[in-house]
Short mmCIF file of C-alpha atoms and ligand atoms in Angstrom, two decimals:
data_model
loop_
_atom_site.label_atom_id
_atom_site.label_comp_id
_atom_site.label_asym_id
_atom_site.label_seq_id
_atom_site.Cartn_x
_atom_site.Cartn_y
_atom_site.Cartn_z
CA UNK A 1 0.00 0.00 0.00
CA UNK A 2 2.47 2.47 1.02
CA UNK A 3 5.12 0.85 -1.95
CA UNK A 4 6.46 4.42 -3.55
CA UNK A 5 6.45 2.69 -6.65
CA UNK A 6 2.14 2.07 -6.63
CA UNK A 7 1.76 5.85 -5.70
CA UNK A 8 3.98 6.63 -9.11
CA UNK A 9 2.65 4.20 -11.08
CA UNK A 10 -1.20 6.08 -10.05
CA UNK A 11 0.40 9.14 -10.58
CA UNK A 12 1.41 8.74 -14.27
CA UNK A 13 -2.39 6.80 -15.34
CA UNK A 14 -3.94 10.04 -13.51
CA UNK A 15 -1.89 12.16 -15.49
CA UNK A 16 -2.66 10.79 -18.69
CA UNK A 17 -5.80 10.49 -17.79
CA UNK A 18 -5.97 14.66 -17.00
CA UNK A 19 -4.38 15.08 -19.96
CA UNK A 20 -6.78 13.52 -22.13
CA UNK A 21 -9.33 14.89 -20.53
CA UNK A 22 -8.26 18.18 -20.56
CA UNK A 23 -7.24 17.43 -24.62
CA UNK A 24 -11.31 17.14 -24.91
CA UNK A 25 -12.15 19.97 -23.11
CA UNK A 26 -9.20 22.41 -24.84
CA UNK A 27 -10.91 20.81 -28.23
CA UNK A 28 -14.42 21.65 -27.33
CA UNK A 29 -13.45 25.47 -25.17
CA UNK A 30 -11.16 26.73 -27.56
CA UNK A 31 -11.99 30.04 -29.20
CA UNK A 32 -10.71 33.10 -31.97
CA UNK A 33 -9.38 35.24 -29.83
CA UNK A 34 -11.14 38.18 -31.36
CA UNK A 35 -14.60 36.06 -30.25
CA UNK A 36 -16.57 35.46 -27.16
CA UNK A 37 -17.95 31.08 -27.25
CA UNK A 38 -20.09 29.61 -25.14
CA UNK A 39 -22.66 26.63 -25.69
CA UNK A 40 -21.84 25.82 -29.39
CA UNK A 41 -22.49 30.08 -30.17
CA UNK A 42 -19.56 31.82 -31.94
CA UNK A 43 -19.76 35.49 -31.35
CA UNK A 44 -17.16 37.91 -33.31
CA UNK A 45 -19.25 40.75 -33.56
CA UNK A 46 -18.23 44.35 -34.09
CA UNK A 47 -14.31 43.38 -33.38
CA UNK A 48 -12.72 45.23 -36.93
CA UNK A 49 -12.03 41.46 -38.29
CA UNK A 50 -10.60 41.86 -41.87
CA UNK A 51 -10.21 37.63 -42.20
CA UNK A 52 -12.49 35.34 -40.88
CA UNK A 53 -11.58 34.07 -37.08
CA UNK A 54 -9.02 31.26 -37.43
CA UNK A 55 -9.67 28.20 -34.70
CA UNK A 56 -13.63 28.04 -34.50
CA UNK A 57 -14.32 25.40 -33.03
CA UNK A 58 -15.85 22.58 -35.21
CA UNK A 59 -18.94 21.77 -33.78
CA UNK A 60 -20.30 25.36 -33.73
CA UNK A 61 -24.01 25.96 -34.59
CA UNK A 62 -24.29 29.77 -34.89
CA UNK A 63 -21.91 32.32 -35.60
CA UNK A 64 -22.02 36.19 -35.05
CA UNK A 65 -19.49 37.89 -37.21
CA UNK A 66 -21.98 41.20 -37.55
CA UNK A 67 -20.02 44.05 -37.83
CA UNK A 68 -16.91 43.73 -38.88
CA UNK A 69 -14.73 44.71 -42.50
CA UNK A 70 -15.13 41.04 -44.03
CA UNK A 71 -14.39 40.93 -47.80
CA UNK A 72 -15.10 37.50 -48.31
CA UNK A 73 -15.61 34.03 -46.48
CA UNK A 74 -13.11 31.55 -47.37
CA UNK A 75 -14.66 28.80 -48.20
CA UNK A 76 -12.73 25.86 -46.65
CA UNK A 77 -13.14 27.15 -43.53
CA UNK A 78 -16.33 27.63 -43.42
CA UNK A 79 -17.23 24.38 -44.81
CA UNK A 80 -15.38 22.36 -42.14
CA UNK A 81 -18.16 24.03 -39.77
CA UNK A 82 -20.61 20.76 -40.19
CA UNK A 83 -22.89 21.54 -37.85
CA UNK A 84 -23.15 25.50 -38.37
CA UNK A 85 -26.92 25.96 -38.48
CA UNK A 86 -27.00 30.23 -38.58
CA UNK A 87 -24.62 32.83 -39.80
CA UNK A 88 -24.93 36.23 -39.70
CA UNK A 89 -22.67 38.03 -41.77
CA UNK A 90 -24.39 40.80 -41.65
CA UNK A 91 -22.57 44.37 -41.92
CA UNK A 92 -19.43 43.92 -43.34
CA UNK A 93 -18.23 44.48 -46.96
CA UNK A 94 -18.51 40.85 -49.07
CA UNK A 95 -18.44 41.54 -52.45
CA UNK A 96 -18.87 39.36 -55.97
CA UNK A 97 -20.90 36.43 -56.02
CA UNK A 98 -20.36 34.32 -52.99
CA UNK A 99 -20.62 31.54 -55.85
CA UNK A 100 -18.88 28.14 -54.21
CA UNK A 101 -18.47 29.43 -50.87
CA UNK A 102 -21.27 27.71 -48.78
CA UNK A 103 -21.15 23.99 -49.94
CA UNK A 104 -21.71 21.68 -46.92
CA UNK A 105 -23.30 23.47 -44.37
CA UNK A 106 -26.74 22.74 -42.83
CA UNK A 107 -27.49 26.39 -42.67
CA UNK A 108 -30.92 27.60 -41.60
CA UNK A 109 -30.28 31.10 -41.16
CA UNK A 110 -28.26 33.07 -43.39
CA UNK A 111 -27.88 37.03 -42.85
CA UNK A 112 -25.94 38.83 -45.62
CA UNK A 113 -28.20 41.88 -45.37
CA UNK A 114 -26.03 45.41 -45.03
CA UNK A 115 -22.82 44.37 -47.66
CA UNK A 116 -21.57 44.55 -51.15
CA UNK A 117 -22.70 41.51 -53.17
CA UNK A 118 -23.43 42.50 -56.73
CA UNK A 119 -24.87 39.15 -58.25
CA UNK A 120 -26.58 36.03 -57.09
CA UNK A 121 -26.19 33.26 -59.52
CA UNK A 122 -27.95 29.76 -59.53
CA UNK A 123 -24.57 28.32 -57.69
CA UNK A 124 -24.79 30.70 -54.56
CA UNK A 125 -26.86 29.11 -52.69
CA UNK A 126 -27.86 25.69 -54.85
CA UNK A 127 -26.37 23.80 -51.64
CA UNK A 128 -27.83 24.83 -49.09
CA UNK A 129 -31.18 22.89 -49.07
CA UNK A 130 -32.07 23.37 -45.46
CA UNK A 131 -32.05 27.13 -45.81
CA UNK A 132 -35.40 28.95 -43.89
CA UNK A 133 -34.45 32.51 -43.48
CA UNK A 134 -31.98 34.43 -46.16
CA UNK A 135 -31.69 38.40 -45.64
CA UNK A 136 -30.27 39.85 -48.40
CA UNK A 137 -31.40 43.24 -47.80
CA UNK A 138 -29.23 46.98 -48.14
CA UNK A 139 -26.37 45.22 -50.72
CA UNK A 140 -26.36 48.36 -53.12
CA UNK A 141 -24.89 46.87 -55.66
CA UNK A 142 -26.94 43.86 -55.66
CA UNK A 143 -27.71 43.86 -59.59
CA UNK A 144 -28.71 40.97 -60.59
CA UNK A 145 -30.52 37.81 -59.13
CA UNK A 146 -30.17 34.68 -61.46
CA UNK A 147 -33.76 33.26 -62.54
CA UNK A 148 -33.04 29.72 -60.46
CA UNK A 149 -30.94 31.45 -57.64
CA UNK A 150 -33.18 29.64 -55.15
CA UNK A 151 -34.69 27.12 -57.02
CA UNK A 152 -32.67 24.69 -54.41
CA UNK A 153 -34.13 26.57 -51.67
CA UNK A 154 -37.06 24.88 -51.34
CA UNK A 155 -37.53 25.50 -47.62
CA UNK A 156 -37.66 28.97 -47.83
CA UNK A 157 -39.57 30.71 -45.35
CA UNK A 158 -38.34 34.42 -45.39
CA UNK A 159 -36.44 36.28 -48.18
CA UNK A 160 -35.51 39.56 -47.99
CA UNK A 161 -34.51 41.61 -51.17
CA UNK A 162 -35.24 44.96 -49.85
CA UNK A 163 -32.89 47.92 -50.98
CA UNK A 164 -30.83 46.67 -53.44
CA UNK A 165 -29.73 47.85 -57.23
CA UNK A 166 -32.38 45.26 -58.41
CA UNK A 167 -34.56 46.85 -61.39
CA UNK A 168 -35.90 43.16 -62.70
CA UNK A 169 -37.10 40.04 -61.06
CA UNK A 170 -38.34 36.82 -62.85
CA UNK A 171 -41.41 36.24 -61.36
CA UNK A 172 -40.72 32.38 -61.27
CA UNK A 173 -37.59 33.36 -59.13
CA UNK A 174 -39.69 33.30 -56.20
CA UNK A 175 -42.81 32.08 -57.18
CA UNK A 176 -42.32 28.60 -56.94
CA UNK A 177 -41.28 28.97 -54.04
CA UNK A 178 -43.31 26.70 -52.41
CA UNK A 179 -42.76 27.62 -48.32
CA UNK A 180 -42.23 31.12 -48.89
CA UNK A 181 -44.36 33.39 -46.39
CA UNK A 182 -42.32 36.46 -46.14
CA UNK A 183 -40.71 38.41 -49.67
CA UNK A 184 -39.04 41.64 -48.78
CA UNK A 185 -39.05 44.03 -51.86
CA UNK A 186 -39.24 47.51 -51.09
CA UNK A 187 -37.35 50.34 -52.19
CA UNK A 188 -35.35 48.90 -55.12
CA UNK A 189 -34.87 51.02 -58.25
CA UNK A 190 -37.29 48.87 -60.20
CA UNK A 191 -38.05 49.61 -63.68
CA UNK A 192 -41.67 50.28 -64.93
CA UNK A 193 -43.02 49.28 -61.18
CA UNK A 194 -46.21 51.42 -60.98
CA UNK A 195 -49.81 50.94 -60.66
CA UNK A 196 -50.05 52.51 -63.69
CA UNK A 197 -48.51 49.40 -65.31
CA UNK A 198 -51.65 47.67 -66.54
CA UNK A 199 -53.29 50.86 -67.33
CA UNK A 200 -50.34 51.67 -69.83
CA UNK A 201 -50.80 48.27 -71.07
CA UNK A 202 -54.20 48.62 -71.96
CA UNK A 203 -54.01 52.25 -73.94
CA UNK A 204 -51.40 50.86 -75.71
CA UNK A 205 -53.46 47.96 -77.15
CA UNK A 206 -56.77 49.27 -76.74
CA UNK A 207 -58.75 51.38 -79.76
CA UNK A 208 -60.07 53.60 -77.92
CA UNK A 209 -58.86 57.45 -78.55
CA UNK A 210 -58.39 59.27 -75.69
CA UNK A 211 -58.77 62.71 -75.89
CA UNK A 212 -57.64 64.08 -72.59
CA UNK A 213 -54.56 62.18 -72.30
CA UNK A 214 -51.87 64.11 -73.29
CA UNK A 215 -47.64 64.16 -73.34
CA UNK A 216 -46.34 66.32 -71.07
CA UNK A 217 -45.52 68.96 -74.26
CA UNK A 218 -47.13 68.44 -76.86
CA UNK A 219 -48.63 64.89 -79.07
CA UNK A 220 -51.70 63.25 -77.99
CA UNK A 221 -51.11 59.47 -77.41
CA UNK A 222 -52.23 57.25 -80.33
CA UNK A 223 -52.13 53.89 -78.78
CA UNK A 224 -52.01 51.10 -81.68
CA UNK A 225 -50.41 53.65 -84.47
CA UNK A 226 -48.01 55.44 -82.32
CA UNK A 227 -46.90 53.40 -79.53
CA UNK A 228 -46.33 54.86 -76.13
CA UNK A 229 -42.42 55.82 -75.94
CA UNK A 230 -41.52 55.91 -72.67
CA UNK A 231 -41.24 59.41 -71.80
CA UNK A 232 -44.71 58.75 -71.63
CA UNK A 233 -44.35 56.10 -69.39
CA UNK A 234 -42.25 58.33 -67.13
CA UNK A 235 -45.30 61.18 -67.13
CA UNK A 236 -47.71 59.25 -66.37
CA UNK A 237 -45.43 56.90 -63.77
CA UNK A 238 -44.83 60.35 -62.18
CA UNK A 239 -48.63 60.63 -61.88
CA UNK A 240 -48.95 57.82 -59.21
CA UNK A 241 -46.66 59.49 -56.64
CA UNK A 242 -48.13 62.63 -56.81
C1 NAG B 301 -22.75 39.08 -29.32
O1 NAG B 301 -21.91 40.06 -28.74
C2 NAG B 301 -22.43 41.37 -28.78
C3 NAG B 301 -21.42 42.34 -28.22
O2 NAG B 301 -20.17 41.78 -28.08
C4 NAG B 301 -23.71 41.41 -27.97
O3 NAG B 301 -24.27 42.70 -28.03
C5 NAG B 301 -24.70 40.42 -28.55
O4 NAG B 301 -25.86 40.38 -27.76
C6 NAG B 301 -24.08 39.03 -28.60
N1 NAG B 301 -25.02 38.15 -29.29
C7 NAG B 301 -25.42 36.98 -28.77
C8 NAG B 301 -26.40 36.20 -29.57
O5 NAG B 301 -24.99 36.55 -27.72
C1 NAG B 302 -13.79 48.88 -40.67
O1 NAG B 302 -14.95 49.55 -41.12
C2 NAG B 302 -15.28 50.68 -40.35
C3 NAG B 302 -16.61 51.23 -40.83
O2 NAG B 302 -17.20 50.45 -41.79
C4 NAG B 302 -14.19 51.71 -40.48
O3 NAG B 302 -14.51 52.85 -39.71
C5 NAG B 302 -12.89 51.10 -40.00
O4 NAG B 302 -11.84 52.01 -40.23
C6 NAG B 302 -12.60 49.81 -40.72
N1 NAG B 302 -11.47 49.18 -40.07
C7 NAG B 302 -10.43 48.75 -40.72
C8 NAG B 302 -9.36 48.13 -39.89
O5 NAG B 302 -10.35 48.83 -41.95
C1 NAG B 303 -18.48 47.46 -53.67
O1 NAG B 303 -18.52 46.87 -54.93
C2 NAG B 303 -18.29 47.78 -55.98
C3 NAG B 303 -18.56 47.07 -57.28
O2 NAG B 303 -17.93 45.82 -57.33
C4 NAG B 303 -16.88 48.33 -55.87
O3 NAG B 303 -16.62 49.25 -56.88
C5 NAG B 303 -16.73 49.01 -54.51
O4 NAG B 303 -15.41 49.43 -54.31
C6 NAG B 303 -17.12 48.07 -53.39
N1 NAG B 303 -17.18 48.80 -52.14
C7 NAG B 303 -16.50 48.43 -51.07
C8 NAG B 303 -16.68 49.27 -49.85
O5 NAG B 303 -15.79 47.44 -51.06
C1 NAG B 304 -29.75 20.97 -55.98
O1 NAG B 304 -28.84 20.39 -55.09
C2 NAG B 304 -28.33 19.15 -55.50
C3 NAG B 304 -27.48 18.62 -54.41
O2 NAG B 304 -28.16 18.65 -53.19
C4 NAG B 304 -27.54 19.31 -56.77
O3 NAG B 304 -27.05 18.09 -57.22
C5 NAG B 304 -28.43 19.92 -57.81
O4 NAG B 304 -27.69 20.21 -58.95
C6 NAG B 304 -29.07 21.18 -57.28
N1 NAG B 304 -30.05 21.69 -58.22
C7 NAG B 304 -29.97 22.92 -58.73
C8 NAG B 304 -31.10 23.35 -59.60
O5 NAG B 304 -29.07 23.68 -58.47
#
């Protein structure tokens, strides 16, 4: 019992066995620097990153990175993230595409609201099938959104394309949708969106002469002979937010 050599011997199993313990536990505390963890939550926000944190931890669910000067997300180390269920990348400055960066994610939530993506292509988000909320809101040079961009996205709950460059949207983009319940849309530039629309439609195929309707200087509209050109379309367009 009191043989030196059993007290050793017990020594050096308990130390290997606080060493692999505390191996697990370094795995599963470790944390960016720049972040604050805790339960499988990742939080980097507002901390002036210009790369994305190095040493997340692997089996992170949701990560913060709000507010900071991102340019893009590289995409092997995001995709190692297995488990990452929500990302919000919101305020920071991606640009391009973001084609091929999220490939093996199970992401639910996705904020890219408030950055600088210019064009959504049907390879931006064709892999991300679990995908219920995507903000896309305030990207100002959003331009263009590819006619099958979400066509993947067939959970889709709530899209938000609010305040973007946007001036044209295939309807079938998100009408076949088939779980979509909330489309944000407001305040894009778009092109010949007025009430009016129909209206416009209609004098220029109708017969009818209309006497009172008039271009701003001078030429009645003919609809049928002389087609509406669209400094019409502007006058009366104007009409509506008067
Ligand atoms: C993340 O951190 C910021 C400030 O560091 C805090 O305001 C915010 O509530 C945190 N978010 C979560 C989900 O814990
Ligand atoms: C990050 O962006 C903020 C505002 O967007 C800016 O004030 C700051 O200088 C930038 N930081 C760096 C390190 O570029
Ligand atoms: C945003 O994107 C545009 C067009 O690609 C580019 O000219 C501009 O410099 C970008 N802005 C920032 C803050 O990165
Ligand atoms: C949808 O995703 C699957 C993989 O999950 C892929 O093989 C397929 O090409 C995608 N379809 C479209 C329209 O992108």
């Amino acid at each position: 019992m009191d043989n030196p050599r059993h007290y050793f011997l017990w020594d050096a199993r308990s130390f290997l066995l606080c060493s692999v313990v505390f191996s697990f536990l370094e795995l599963s505390l470790c944390c960016p620097k720049e972040c604050s963890c805790e339960h499988l939550l990742v939080n980097c926000t507002d901390r002036q990153l210009e790369e994305f944190p190095s040493g997340i931890p692997m089996d992170t669910r949701q990560l913060i990175l709000t507010h900071n000067n991102l340019t893009y997300l590289p995409s092997v180390d995001l995709n190692l993230l297995i488990d990452l269920v929500y990302l919000d990348c919101s305020h920071n400055i991606l640009g391009n595409s973001l084609e091929a960066t999220f490939i093996a994610m199970p992401l639910v939530y996705l904020d890219l609201s408030h950055n600088n993506i210019t064009k959504i292509t049907s390879a931006t988000f064709y892999l991300l099938t679990s995908l219920v909320v995507l903000k896309l809101s305030d990207n100002p040079n959003l331009e263009e959104i590819e006619k099958d961009a979400f066509a993947n996205n067939t959970g889709l709950r709530q899209l938000d394309l609010s305040r973007t460059a946007l001036t044209y949207l295939d309807v079938t983009t998100v009408s076949e949708l088939p779980s979509l319940r909330t489309l944000g849309l407001s305040s894009n530039p778009w092109d010949c969106y007025c009430p009016l629309k129909d209206l416009l439609k209609w004098v220029m195929e109708s017969d009818i002469y209309f006497t009172e309707l008039r271009k701003r200087e001078h030429n009645q509209i003919q609809p049928k002979s002389s087609r509406l050109v669209d400094d019409d379309i502007i006058v009366l367009g104007s009409v509506t937010s008067m």
